[in-house]
Amino acid sequence: PVCCSARYNLAFLAFFGFFVLYSLRVNLSVALVDMVDSNTTAAENRTANECAEHAAPIKVLHNQTGKKYRWDAETQGWILGSFFYGYIITQIPAGYVASRSGGKLLLGFGILGTSVFTLFTPLAADFGVGALVALRALEGLGEGVTFPAMHAMWSSWAPPLERSKLLSISYAGIVGIIWFILWIWLVSDTPETHKTISPYEKEYILSSLRNQLSSQKSVPWTPMLKSLALWAIVVAHFSYNWTFYTLLTLLPTYMKEVLRFNIQENGFLSAVPYLGCWLCMILSGQAADNLRAKWNFSTLCVRRVFSLIGMIGPAVFLVAAGFIGCDYSLAVAFLTISTTLGGFCSSGFSINHLDIAPS
């Protein structure tokens, strides 16, 4: 049963871990809307074509004693973007280390470190822009190890016909320190080292992966660099993530500066697209595995179709959102549909690494 399954426990713990990760990553994007002196950005963003104020704005009573920072749009861009300078550095080294030593501790300490760094955000903001940029880059270094570590673990834990389902659960989503304690206590790098896994589940996982796992420990760099499939995954990741993280980082600012929503409305409406994406990830994972297991669709066909839906669909609605002017409802609807359809990618190119290089 699912409740007693070690691999599903891993998936659900990973879900909460990645929920923590994305909360830590995006919280400043929302907070920045209310941290910055609105008069600083107002002078830069006022144009003749600006959307009008809402007809009946809600009078919101909230804390007005917090310090306001006079950061212009360029400075805000550096603060939000600095995270990704750290994030990109640890991706490849983390994958190599996880394949050698296992991903449990790497992912656990990655989330713990990011959680600790995030606690110092207010202090860094008071020190100045440079300190905050440096802190965000350190957070990026910590988060950069998480996806490679998780992929390395799933190469040992995910039976081929359950990959879409298990990975979509884990990536679709307490505080980081509490999560870290549970992660260390309940998770193991491989089924062989798990303390409470049932003999039946261990044999099922190991037998399903027996013909896929390689004993080769060295990294075949030359064949990798010559692999068209690998480069297709790289291009797909770059293209999708560019859009995904741009929206994730700047959507709250767009909601405030262009659509003119207040901080309470902003927080809710900025979250709605990602609720849709989460639901789509869960459902598409189930659908992808069912198509392969019950309807005998090839893995190649499923990955290609889901990737096409997850990339072309969001692009169409995102472009359309740029031509609707100040129709607030339609803008939010198009952004929500765009981000929701992106959830199909979780069962497309996002897990294709395990199909072409299962070990």
XYZ file of C-alpha atoms in Angstrom:
359
model
C 0.000 0.000 0.000
C 1.034 3.582 -0.676
C 1.058 4.512 3.027
C 3.696 1.853 3.773
C 5.733 2.260 0.604
C 9.288 3.533 1.017
C 9.384 4.931 -2.521
C 6.124 6.844 -2.019
C 7.347 8.109 1.343
C 10.390 9.410 -0.527
C 8.129 11.069 -3.114
C 5.975 12.796 -0.491
C 8.946 13.934 1.594
C 10.529 15.281 -1.580
C 7.235 17.050 -2.307
C 7.411 18.946 0.984
C 11.111 19.590 0.466
C 10.564 21.219 -2.909
C 7.572 23.094 -1.488
C 9.990 24.576 1.042
C 12.527 25.293 -1.722
C 10.158 27.229 -3.925
C 8.741 29.100 -0.938
C 12.261 30.201 -0.012
C 13.002 31.101 -3.623
C 9.910 33.186 -4.371
C 9.172 34.810 -1.006
C 11.374 37.832 -1.719
C 9.661 38.401 -5.082
C 6.372 38.926 -3.239
C 7.870 40.737 -0.234
C 9.797 43.156 -2.457
C 6.500 44.583 -3.696
C 5.869 46.016 -0.224
C 9.503 46.569 0.812
C 10.282 49.147 -1.878
C 9.201 52.770 -1.676
C 6.518 52.980 -4.367
C 7.579 56.535 -5.234
C 10.971 55.208 -6.378
C 9.496 52.998 -9.078
C 6.564 55.276 -9.815
C 8.734 57.877 -11.524
C 10.160 55.250 -13.879
C 7.034 53.284 -14.740
C 4.394 55.944 -15.380
C 3.380 56.080 -19.029
C 0.423 57.365 -20.987
C -0.708 53.798 -21.671
C -0.583 52.673 -18.064
C -3.525 50.684 -16.745
C -5.926 52.742 -14.663
C -6.425 52.234 -10.962
C -9.074 49.684 -10.023
C -12.508 51.271 -9.915
C -13.096 50.466 -6.273
C -9.775 49.703 -4.646
C -9.933 47.817 -1.402
C -8.669 49.789 1.552
C -6.180 47.465 3.167
C -4.998 47.991 6.703
C -1.609 46.415 7.274
C 1.650 47.124 9.004
C 3.125 50.414 7.767
C 6.025 50.485 10.219
C 8.385 48.298 8.173
C 11.389 49.984 6.609
C 11.005 51.086 2.975
C 13.991 50.786 0.637
C 14.670 53.225 -2.194
C 15.616 50.624 -4.798
C 14.937 51.408 -8.430
C 13.842 48.781 -10.973
C 17.408 47.942 -12.000
C 18.470 47.380 -8.391
C 15.450 45.153 -7.780
C 16.410 43.169 -10.875
C 19.915 42.589 -9.505
C 18.525 41.485 -6.145
C 16.070 39.012 -7.653
C 18.430 37.788 -10.364
C 21.446 37.241 -8.106
C 19.894 34.009 -6.847
C 20.392 32.389 -10.249
C 24.102 33.260 -10.432
C 24.632 30.961 -7.469
C 22.034 28.468 -8.660
C 23.757 27.718 -11.969
C 27.206 27.116 -10.436
C 26.360 24.009 -8.388
C 24.194 22.122 -10.910
C 26.820 19.962 -12.660
C 29.113 19.418 -9.619
C 26.077 18.357 -7.567
C 25.036 15.793 -10.162
C 28.527 14.304 -10.170
C 28.769 14.172 -6.362
C 25.266 12.689 -6.020
C 26.019 9.945 -8.538
C 29.140 9.048 -6.553
C 28.023 9.458 -2.947
C 24.218 9.527 -3.035
C 21.823 12.441 -2.970
C 20.260 12.202 0.494
C 22.703 14.362 2.459
C 23.397 16.648 -0.490
C 19.729 17.509 -0.942
C 19.104 17.670 2.799
C 21.928 20.087 3.527
C 21.072 22.083 0.391
C 17.605 22.842 1.733
C 18.869 23.341 5.293
C 21.507 25.820 4.114
C 19.012 27.740 2.003
C 16.611 27.898 4.955
C 19.319 29.289 7.242
C 20.486 31.866 4.693
C 16.894 33.036 4.194
C 16.615 33.836 7.906
C 19.275 36.530 7.426
C 17.449 38.319 4.577
C 16.139 41.244 6.705
C 19.581 41.798 8.230
C 21.263 41.721 4.810
C 18.729 44.206 3.420
C 19.616 46.649 6.195
C 23.330 46.222 5.472
C 22.790 47.224 1.854
C 22.149 45.994 -1.659
C 25.557 44.308 -1.942
C 24.970 42.185 1.155
C 21.508 41.166 -0.021
C 22.765 40.259 -3.507
C 25.546 38.136 -1.960
C 23.089 36.404 0.376
C 20.713 35.590 -2.485
C 23.617 34.145 -4.474
C 24.475 31.911 -1.498
C 20.848 30.760 -1.373
C 21.172 29.891 -5.048
C 24.285 27.821 -4.356
C 22.318 25.811 -1.792
C 19.280 25.269 -3.993
C 21.390 24.424 -7.030
C 22.291 20.996 -5.647
C 18.719 19.870 -5.035
C 17.409 18.843 -8.463
C 20.588 16.935 -9.474
C 20.579 15.170 -6.092
C 16.913 14.216 -6.452
C 17.431 12.874 -9.966
C 20.351 10.766 -8.743
C 18.166 9.276 -6.014
C 15.295 8.509 -8.378
C 17.676 6.583 -10.624
C 17.860 4.071 -7.752
C 14.288 4.325 -6.497
C 11.866 4.821 -9.415
C 10.660 1.756 -11.363
C 10.534 2.666 -15.084
C 6.720 2.578 -15.358
C 6.277 4.759 -12.247
C 8.800 7.499 -13.027
C 6.321 10.109 -14.264
C 4.067 9.621 -11.257
C 6.779 9.577 -8.585
C 8.768 12.500 -9.992
C 5.682 14.660 -10.577
C 4.677 14.137 -6.923
C 8.130 14.980 -5.601
C 8.624 18.095 -7.732
C 5.117 19.448 -7.255
C 5.988 20.672 -3.982
C 6.733 23.188 8.392
C 9.808 24.971 7.831
C 13.037 23.879 6.266
C 14.741 22.831 9.498
C 11.849 20.545 10.566
C 11.760 19.091 7.066
C 15.524 18.419 7.268
C 15.102 16.339 10.439
C 12.377 14.203 8.833
C 14.424 13.841 5.646
C 17.509 12.529 7.490
C 15.407 10.184 9.620
C 13.114 8.648 6.996
C 15.052 8.639 3.701
C 17.901 6.519 2.339
C 19.968 6.878 -0.812
C 19.043 3.438 -2.160
C 16.515 0.667 -1.363
C 19.346 -1.555 -0.079
C 20.205 0.886 2.716
C 16.617 1.686 3.752
C 15.877 0.459 7.288
C 12.094 -0.063 7.136
C 11.384 -0.974 3.507
C 9.459 -4.236 3.054
C 11.297 -7.125 1.364
C 8.611 -7.216 -1.347
C 9.013 -3.541 -2.262
C 12.804 -3.763 -2.211
C 12.760 -6.755 -4.573
C 10.202 -5.048 -6.841
C 12.307 -1.897 -7.224
C 15.620 -3.705 -7.663
C 14.258 -6.246 -10.152
C 12.604 -3.521 -12.248
C 15.897 -1.609 -12.456
C 18.230 -4.605 -12.798
C 18.644 -4.304 -16.567
C 18.931 -0.505 -16.523
C 21.543 0.255 -13.911
C 25.146 0.217 -15.034
C 28.143 -0.758 -12.937
C 30.219 1.867 -14.737
C 31.215 4.603 -12.296
C 33.214 6.878 -14.583
C 31.356 9.625 -16.434
C 31.345 9.049 -20.241
C 31.943 12.706 -21.098
C 32.657 12.243 -24.820
C 29.521 10.181 -25.624
C 27.482 12.612 -23.527
C 28.702 15.652 -25.436
C 27.956 13.891 -28.734
C 24.442 12.840 -27.694
C 21.707 14.697 -29.597
C 19.158 13.506 -27.040
C 21.139 15.148 -24.229
C 21.408 18.443 -26.111
C 17.681 18.341 -26.868
C 17.022 18.069 -23.119
C 19.452 20.927 -22.394
C 17.767 23.214 -24.935
C 14.305 22.269 -23.657
C 15.313 22.947 -20.043
C 16.891 26.285 -20.919
C 13.894 27.426 -22.967
C 11.232 26.390 -20.485
C 13.088 27.474 -17.354
C 13.868 30.906 -18.795
C 10.143 31.622 -19.019
C 9.195 29.776 -15.836
C 11.700 31.519 -13.581
C 11.147 34.922 -15.176
C 7.455 34.670 -14.316
C 8.178 33.189 -10.896
C 10.503 36.086 -10.081
C 8.737 39.044 -11.688
C 5.028 38.157 -11.678
C 4.356 39.921 -8.332
C 6.020 43.082 -9.690
C 3.884 42.891 -12.852
C 0.756 42.455 -10.721
C 1.637 45.592 -8.775
C 3.155 47.939 -11.364
C 0.992 47.070 -14.391
C -2.227 45.466 -13.148
C -2.210 47.620 -9.987
C -3.237 44.986 -7.437
C -2.551 45.657 -3.758
C -0.260 43.399 -1.713
C -3.013 41.043 -0.468
C -4.556 40.576 -3.922
C -1.077 40.361 -5.408
C 0.028 37.488 -3.192
C -3.079 35.434 -3.926
C -3.232 36.103 -7.669
C 0.499 35.475 -8.112
C 0.030 32.061 -6.483
C -2.987 30.960 -8.552
C -0.971 30.099 -11.723
C 1.322 27.832 -9.707
C -1.600 26.069 -8.048
C -2.754 25.230 -11.567
C 0.755 24.076 -12.493
C 0.881 21.854 -9.407
C -2.429 20.180 -10.269
C -1.315 19.696 -13.867
C 1.971 18.112 -12.744
C 0.175 15.579 -10.535
C -2.456 14.687 -13.153
C -0.023 14.587 -16.073
C 2.271 12.262 -14.127
C -0.591 9.817 -13.591
C -1.660 10.147 -17.234
C 1.849 9.609 -18.623
C 2.407 6.400 -16.661
C -1.062 5.094 -17.574
C -0.436 5.743 -21.269
C 2.789 3.748 -21.085
C 1.639 0.919 -18.795
C -1.979 0.358 -19.871
C -2.163 1.704 -23.422
C 1.323 0.641 -24.561
C 2.349 4.097 -25.761
C 6.096 4.296 -26.221
C 8.136 6.326 -23.750
C 9.448 8.438 -26.645
C 5.926 9.297 -27.821
C 4.715 10.238 -24.328
C 7.755 12.402 -23.574
C 7.496 14.245 -26.905
C 3.747 14.891 -26.720
C 3.834 16.082 -23.113
C 6.834 18.321 -23.837
C 5.083 19.886 -26.843
C 1.921 20.603 -24.841
C 3.983 21.944 -21.934
C 5.999 24.359 -24.096
C 3.794 25.458 -27.002
C 0.665 25.885 -24.861
C 2.279 28.292 -22.362
C 3.956 30.252 -25.173
C 0.638 30.855 -26.959
C -1.145 32.186 -23.870
C 1.855 34.189 -22.674
C 2.129 35.972 -26.033
C -1.639 36.530 -26.032
C -1.400 38.135 -22.578
C 0.760 40.871 -24.106
C -2.034 41.973 -26.443
C -4.996 42.277 -24.098
C -4.230 45.708 -22.673
C -5.568 46.339 -19.185
C -8.211 43.621 -19.013
C -7.280 42.476 -15.512
C -9.374 39.299 -15.466
C -8.190 38.121 -18.875
C -4.560 38.871 -18.007
C -4.719 36.732 -14.862
C -6.616 33.989 -16.734
C -4.058 33.829 -19.564
C -1.121 33.794 -17.141
C -2.803 31.031 -15.133
C -3.505 28.886 -18.206
C 0.028 29.457 -19.488
C 1.676 28.363 -16.249
C -0.763 25.472 -15.753
C -0.012 23.957 -19.161
C 3.689 24.125 -18.319
C 3.017 21.379 -15.776
C 2.939 18.856 -18.638
C 6.709 19.286 -18.953
C 7.179 17.482 -15.638
C 6.293 14.259 -17.472
C 8.109 15.286 -20.644
C 11.703 16.432 -20.963
C 12.020 17.081 -17.204
C 12.429 13.375 -16.443
C 13.813 12.254 -19.798
C 17.282 12.172 -18.172
C 16.302 8.952 -16.405
C 15.042 7.415 -19.650
C 18.245 7.961 -21.626
C 20.685 7.486 -18.721
C 18.915 5.484 -15.979
C 22.065 4.951 -13.918
